[in-house]
JSON list of C-alpha atoms in Angstrom, two decimals:
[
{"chain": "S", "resi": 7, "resn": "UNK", "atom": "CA", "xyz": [8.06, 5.17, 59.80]},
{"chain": "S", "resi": 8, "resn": "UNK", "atom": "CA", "xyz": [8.47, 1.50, 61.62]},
{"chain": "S", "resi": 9, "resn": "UNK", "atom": "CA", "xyz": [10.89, -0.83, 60.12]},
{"chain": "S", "resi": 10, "resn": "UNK", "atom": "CA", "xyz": [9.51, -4.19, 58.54]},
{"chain": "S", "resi": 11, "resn": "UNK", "atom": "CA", "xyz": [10.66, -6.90, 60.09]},
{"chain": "S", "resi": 12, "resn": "UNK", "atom": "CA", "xyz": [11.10, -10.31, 57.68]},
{"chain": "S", "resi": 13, "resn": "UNK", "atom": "CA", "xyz": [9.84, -13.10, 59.69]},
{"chain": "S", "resi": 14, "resn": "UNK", "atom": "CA", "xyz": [10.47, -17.08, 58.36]},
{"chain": "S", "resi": 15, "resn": "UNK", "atom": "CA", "xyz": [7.88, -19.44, 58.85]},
{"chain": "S", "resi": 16, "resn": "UNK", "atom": "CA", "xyz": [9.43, -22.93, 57.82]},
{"chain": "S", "resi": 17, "resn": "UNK", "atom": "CA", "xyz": [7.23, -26.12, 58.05]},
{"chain": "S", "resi": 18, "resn": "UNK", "atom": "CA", "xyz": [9.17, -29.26, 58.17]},
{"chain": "S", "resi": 19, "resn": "UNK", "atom": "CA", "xyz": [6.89, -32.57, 57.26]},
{"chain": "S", "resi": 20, "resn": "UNK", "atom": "CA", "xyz": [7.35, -35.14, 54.90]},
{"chain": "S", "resi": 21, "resn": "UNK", "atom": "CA", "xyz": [3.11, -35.97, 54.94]},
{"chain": "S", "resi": 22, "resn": "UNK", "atom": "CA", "xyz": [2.55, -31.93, 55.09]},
{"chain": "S", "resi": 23, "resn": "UNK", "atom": "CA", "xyz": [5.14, -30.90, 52.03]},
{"chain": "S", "resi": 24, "resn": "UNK", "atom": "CA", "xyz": [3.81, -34.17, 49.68]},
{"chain": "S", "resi": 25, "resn": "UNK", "atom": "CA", "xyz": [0.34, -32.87, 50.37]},
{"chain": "S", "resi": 26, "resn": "UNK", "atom": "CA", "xyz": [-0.75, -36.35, 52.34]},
{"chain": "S", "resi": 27, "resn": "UNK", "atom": "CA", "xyz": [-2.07, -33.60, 54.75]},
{"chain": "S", "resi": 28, "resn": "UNK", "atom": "CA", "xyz": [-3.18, -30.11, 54.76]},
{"chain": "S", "resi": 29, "resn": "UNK", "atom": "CA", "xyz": [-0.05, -28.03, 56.71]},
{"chain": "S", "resi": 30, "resn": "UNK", "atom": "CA", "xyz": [-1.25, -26.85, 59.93]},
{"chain": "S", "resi": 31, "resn": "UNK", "atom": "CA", "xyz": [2.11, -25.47, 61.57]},
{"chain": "S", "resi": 32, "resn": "UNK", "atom": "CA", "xyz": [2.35, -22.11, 58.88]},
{"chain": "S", "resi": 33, "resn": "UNK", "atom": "CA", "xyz": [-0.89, -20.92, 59.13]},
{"chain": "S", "resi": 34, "resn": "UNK", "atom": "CA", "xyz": [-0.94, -21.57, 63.36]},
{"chain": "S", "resi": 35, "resn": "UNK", "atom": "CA", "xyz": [2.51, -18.71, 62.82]},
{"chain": "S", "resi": 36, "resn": "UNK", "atom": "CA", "xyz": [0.64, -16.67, 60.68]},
{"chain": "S", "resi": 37, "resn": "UNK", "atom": "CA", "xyz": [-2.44, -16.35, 62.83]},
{"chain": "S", "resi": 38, "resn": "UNK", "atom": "CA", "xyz": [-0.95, -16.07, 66.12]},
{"chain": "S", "resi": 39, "resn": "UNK", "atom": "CA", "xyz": [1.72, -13.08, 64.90]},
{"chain": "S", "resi": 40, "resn": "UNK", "atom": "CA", "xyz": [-1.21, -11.91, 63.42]},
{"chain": "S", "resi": 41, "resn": "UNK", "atom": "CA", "xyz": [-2.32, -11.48, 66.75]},
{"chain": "S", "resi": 42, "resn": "UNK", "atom": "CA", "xyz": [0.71, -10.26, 68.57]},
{"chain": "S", "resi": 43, "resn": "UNK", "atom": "CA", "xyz": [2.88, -8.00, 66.42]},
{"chain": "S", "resi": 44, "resn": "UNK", "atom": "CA", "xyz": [1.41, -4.58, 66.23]},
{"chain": "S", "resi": 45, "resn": "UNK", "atom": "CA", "xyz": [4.73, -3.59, 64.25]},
{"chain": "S", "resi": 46, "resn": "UNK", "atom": "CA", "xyz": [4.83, -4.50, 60.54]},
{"chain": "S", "resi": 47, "resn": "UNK", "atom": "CA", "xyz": [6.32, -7.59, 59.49]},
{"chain": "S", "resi": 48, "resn": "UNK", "atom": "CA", "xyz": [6.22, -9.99, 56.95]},
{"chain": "S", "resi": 49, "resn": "UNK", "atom": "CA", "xyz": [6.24, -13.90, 56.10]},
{"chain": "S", "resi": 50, "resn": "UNK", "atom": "CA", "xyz": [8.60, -15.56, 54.11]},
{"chain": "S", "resi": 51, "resn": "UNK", "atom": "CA", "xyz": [6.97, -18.96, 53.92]},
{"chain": "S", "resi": 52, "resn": "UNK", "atom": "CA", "xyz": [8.64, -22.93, 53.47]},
{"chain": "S", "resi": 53, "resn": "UNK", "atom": "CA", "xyz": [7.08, -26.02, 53.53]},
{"chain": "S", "resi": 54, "resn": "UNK", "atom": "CA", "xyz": [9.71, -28.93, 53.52]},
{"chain": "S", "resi": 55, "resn": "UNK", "atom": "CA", "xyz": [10.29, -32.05, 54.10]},
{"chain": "S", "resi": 56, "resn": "UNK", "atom": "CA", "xyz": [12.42, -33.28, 56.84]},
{"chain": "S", "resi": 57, "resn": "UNK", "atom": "CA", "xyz": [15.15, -33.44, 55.09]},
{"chain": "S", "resi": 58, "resn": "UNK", "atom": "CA", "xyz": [18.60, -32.46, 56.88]},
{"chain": "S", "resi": 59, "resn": "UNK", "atom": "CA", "xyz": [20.50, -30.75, 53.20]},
{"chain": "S", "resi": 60, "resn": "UNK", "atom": "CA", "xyz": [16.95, -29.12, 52.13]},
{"chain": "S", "resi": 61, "resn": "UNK", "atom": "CA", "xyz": [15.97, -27.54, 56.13]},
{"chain": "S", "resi": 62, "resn": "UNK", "atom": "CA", "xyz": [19.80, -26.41, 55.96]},
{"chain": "S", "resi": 63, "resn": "UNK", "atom": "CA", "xyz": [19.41, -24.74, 52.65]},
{"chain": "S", "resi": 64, "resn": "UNK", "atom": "CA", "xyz": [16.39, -23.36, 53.68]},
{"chain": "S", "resi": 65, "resn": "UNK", "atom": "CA", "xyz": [17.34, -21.76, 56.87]},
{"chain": "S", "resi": 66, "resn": "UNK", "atom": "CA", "xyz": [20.62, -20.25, 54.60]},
{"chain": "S", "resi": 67, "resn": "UNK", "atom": "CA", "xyz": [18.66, -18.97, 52.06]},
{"chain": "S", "resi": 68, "resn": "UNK", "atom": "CA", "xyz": [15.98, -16.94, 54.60]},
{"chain": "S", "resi": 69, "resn": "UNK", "atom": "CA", "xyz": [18.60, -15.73, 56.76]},
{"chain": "S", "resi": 70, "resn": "UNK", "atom": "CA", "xyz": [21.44, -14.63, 54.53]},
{"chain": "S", "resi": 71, "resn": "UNK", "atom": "CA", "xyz": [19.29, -13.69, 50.96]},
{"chain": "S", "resi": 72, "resn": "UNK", "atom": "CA", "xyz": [15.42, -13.01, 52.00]},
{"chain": "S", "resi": 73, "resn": "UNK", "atom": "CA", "xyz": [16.83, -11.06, 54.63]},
{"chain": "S", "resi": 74, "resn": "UNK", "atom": "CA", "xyz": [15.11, -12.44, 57.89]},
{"chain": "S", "resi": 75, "resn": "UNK", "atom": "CA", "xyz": [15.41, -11.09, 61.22]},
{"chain": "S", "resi": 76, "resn": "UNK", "atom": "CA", "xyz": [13.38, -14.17, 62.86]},
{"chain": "S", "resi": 77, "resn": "UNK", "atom": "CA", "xyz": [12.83, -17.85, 61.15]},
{"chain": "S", "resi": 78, "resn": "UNK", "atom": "CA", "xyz": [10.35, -19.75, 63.55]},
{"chain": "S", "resi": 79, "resn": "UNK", "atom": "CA", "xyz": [10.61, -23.69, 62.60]},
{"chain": "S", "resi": 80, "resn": "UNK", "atom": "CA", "xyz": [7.62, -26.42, 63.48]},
{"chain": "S", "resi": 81, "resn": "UNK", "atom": "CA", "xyz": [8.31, -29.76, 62.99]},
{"chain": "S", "resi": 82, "resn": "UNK", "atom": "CA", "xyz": [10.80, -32.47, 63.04]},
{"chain": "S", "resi": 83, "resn": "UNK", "atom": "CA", "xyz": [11.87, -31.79, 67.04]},
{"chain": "S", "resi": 84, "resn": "UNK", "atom": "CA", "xyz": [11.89, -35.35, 68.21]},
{"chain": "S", "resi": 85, "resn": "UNK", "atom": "CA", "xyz": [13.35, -38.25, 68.60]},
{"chain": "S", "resi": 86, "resn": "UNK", "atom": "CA", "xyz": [12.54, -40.06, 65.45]},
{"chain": "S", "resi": 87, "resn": "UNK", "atom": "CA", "xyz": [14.84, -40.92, 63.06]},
{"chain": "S", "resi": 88, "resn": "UNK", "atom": "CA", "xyz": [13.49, -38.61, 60.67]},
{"chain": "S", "resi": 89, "resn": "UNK", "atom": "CA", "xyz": [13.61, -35.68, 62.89]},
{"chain": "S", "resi": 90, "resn": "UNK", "atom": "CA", "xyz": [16.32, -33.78, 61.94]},
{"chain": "S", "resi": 91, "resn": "UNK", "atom": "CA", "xyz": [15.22, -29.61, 62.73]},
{"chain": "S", "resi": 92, "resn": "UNK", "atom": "CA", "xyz": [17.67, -29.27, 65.35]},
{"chain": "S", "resi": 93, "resn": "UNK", "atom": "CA", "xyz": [21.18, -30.53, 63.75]},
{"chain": "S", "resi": 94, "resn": "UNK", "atom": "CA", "xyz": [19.93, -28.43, 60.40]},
{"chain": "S", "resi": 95, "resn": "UNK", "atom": "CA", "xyz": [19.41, -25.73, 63.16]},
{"chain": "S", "resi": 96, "resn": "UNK", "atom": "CA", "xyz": [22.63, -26.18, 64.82]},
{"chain": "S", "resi": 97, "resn": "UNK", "atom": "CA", "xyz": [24.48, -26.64, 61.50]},
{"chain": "S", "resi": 98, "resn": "UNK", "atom": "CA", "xyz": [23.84, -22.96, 60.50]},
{"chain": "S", "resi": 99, "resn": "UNK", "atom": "CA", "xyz": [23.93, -21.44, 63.46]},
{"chain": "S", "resi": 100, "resn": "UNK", "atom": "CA", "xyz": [27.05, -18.85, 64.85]},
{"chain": "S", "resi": 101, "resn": "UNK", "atom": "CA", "xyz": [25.69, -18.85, 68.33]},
{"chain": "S", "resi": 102, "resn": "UNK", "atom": "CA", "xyz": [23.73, -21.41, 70.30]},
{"chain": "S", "resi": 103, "resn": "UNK", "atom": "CA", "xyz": [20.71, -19.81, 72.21]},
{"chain": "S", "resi": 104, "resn": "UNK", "atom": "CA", "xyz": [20.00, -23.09, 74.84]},
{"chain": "S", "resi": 105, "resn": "UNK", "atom": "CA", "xyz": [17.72, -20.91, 77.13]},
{"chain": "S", "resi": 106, "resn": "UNK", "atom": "CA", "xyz": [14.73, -20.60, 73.86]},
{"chain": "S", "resi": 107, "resn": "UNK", "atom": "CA", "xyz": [14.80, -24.91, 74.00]},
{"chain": "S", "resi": 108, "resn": "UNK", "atom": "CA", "xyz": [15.11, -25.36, 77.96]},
{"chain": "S", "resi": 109, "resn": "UNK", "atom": "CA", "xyz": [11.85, -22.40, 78.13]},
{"chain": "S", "resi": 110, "resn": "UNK", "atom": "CA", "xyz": [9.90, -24.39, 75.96]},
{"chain": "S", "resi": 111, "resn": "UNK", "atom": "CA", "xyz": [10.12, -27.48, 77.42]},
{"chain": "S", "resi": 112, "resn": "UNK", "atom": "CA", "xyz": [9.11, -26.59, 80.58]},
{"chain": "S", "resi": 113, "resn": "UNK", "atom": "CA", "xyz": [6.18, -24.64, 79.64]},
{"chain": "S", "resi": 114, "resn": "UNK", "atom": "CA", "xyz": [5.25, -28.36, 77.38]},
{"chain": "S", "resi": 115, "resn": "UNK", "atom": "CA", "xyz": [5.75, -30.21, 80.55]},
{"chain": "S", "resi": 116, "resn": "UNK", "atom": "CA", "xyz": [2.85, -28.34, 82.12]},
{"chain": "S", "resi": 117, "resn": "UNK", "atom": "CA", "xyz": [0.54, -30.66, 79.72]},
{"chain": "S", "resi": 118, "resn": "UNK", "atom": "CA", "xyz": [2.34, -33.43, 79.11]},
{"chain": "S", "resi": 119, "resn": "UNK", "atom": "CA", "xyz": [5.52, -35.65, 80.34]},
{"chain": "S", "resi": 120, "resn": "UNK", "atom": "CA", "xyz": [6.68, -36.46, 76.90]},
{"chain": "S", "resi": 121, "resn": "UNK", "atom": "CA", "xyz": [7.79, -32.74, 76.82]},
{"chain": "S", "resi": 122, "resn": "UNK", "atom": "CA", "xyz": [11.39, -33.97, 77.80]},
{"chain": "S", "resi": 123, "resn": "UNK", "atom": "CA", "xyz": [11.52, -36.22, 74.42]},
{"chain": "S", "resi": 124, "resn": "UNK", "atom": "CA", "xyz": [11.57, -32.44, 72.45]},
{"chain": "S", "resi": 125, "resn": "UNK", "atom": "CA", "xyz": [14.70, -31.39, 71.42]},
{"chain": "S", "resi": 126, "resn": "UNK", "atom": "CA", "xyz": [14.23, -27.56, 70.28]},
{"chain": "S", "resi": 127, "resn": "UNK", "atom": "CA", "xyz": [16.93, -25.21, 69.44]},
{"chain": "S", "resi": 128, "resn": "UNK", "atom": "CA", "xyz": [17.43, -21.88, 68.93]},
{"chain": "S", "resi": 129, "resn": "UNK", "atom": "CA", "xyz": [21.15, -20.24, 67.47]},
{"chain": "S", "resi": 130, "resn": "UNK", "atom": "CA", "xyz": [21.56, -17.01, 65.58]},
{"chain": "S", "resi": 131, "resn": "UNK", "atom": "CA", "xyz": [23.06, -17.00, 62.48]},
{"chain": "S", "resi": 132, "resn": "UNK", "atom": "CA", "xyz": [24.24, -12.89, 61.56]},
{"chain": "S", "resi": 133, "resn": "UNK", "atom": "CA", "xyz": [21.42, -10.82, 61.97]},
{"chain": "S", "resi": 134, "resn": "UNK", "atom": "CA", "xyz": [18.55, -13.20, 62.39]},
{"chain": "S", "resi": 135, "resn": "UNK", "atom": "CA", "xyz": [17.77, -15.50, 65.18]},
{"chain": "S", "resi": 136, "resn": "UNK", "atom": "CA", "xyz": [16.29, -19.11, 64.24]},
{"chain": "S", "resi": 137, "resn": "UNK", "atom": "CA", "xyz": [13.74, -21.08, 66.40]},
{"chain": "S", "resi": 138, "resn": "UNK", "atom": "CA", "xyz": [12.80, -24.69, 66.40]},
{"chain": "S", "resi": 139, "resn": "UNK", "atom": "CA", "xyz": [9.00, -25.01, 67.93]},
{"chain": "S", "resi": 140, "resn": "UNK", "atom": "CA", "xyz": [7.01, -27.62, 68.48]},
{"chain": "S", "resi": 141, "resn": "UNK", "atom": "CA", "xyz": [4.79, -29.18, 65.73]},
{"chain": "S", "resi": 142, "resn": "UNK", "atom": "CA", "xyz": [1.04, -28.99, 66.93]},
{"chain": "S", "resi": 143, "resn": "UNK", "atom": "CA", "xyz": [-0.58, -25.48, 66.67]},
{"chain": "S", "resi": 144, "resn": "UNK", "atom": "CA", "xyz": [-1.87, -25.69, 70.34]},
{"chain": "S", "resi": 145, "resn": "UNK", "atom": "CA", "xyz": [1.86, -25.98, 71.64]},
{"chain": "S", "resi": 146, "resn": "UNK", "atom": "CA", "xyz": [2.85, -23.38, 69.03]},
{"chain": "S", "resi": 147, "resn": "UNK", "atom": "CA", "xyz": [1.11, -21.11, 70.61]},
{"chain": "S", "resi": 148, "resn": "UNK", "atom": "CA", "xyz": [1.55, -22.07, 74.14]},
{"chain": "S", "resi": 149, "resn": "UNK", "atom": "CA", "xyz": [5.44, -22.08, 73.83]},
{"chain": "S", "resi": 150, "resn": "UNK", "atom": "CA", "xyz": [5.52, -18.52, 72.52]},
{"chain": "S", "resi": 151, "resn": "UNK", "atom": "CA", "xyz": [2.62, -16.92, 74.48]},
{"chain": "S", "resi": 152, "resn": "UNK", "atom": "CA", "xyz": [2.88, -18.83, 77.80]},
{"chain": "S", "resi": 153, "resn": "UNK", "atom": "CA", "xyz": [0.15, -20.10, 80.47]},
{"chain": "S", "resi": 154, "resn": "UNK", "atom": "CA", "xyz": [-2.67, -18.18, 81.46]},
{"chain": "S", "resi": 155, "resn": "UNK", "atom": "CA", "xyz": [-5.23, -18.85, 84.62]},
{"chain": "S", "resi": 156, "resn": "UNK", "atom": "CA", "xyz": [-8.60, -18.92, 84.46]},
{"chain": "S", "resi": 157, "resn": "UNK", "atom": "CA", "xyz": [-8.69, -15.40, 85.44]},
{"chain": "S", "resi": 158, "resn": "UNK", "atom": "CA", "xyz": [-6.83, -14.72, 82.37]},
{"chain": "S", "resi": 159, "resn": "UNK", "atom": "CA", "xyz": [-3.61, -13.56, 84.74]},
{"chain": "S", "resi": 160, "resn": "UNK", "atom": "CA", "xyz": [0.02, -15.29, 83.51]},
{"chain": "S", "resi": 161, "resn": "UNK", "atom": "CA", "xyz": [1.00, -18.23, 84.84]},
{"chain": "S", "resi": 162, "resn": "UNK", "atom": "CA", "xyz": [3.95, -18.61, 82.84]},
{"chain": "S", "resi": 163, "resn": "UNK", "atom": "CA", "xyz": [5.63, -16.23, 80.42]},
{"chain": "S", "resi": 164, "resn": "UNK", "atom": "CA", "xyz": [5.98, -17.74, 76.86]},
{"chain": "S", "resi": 165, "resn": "UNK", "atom": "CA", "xyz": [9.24, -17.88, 74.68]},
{"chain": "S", "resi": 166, "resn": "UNK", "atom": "CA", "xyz": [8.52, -14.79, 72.72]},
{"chain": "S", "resi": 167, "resn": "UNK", "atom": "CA", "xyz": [8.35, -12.16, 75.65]},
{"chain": "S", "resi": 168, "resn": "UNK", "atom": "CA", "xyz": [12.46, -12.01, 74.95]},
{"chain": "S", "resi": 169, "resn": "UNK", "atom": "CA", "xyz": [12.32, -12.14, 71.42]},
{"chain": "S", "resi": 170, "resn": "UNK", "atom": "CA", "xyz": [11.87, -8.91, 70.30]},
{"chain": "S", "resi": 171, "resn": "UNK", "atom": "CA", "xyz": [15.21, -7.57, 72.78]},
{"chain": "S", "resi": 172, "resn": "UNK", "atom": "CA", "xyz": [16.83, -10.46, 71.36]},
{"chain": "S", "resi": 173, "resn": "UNK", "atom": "CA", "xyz": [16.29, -9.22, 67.73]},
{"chain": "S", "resi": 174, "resn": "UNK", "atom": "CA", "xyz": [17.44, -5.51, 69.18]},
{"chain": "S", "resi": 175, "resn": "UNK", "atom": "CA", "xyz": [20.54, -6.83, 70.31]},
{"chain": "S", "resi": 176, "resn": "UNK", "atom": "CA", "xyz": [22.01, -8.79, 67.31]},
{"chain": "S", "resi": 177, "resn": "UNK", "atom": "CA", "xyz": [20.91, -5.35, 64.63]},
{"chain": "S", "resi": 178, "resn": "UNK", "atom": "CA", "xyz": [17.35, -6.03, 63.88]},
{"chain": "S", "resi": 179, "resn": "UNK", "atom": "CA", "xyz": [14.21, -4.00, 63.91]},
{"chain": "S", "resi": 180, "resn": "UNK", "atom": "CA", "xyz": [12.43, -3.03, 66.73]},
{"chain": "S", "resi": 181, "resn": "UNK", "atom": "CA", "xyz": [9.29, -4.91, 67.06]},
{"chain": "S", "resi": 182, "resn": "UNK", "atom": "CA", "xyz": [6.60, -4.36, 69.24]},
{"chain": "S", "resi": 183, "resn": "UNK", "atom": "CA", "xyz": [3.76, -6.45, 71.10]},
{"chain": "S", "resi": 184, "resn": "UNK", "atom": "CA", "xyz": [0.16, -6.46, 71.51]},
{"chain": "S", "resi": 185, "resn": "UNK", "atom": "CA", "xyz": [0.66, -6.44, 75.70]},
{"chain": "S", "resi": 186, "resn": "UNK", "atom": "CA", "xyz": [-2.98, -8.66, 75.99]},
{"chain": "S", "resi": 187, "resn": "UNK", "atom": "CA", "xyz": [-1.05, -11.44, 74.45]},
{"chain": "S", "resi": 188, "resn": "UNK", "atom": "CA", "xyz": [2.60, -11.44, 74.76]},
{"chain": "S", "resi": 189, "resn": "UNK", "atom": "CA", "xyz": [4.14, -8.63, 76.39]},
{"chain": "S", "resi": 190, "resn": "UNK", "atom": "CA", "xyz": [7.82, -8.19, 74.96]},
{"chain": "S", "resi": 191, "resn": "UNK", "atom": "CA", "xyz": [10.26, -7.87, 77.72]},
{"chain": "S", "resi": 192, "resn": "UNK", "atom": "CA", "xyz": [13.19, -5.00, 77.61]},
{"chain": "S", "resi": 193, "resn": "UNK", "atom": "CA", "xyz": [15.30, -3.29, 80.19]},
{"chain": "S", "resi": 194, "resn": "UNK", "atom": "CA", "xyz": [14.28, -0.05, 81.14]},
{"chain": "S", "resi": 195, "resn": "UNK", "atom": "CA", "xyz": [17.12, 1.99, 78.88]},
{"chain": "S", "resi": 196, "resn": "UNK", "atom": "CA", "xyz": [15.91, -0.30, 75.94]},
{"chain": "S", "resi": 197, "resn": "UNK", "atom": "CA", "xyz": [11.95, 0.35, 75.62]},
{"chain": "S", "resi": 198, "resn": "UNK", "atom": "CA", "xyz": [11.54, 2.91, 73.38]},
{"chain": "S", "resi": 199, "resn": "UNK", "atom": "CA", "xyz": [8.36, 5.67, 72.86]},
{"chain": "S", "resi": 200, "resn": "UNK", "atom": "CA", "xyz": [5.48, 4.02, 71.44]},
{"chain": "S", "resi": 201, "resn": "UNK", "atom": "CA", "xyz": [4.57, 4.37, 67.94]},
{"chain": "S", "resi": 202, "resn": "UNK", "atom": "CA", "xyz": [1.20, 4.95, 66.46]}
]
């Protein structure tokens, strides 16, 4: 039997979490994992405002009491004075992971130059590693997934391709990928048999 994995989808919007506007960041997660786990999983869903005490509490309460292995983030990544994600982020965090932010920048900066005012994090905190992403669905998914060509060949691998090793190596459960849209990256002594 495949182990669940607990995945943390935390919106962060002040218009989004007072209901000015229908949330668009959870249900872009939810669809897209949808997509690209075939392992079991799990959302633990938060919508929030951004709030620096409240996204801090948050992040505590999914990683050390609902028992996530992953907390994904949208929102609240730039420069504005009421973006706050990333020192919440960094707050909680054990370890810094700088590669997950520098990644996603550069596959942004593919569409647009204001890619370099984003300042994602990722850090793992125990067991669970915690990602800051971008707010718009369409990045969402570019960031994790990565560039295609016309031809439908990869351009540019997305984010999550190391996600699932990442996950192996701080105790977590072993997730797998649908290969046609994210194809998770391990060494050769870490892939395991596939499971039906």
């Amino acid at each position: 039997m495949r182990e669940e994995i607990t995945i943390g989808l935390v919106s962060i919007s002040d218009r989004a979490s007072d209901g000015t506007y229908e949330d668009q960041g959870i249900p872009a997660l939810q669809d897209w994992l949808a997509k690209a786990l075939t392992s079991p999983w799990r959302a633990e869903t938060r919508l929030i405002p951004d709030e620096r005490p409240m996204i801090e509490r948050t992040l505590l309460d999914l990683a050390d009491t609902a028992g996530c292995s992953l907390i994904l983030t949208t929102g609240g990544t730039g420069p504005a004075v009421r973006d706050v994600t990333p020192e919440a982020t960094l707050a909680v965090g054990e370890k810094e992971m700088p590669g997950f932010g520098e990644e996603m920048r550069r596959i942004s900066l593919n569409f647009v130059p204001t890619a370099i005012l984003s300042r994602q994090v990722a850090v793992i905190r125990g067991k669970c590693l915690i990602v800051n992403l971008p707010g718009q669905p369409k990045s969402i998914r570019e960031t994790l997934e990565g560039l295609r060509e016309a031809d439908g060949t990869v351009a540019h691998v997305g984010i999550f391709a190391a996600i699932p090793y990442c996950i192996d190596l701080i105790g977590g459960p072993y997730v797998e990928t649908d290969e046609a849209v994210i194809k998770a990256f391990r060494p050769k002594n870490a892939i395991r048999p596939k499971q039906g």
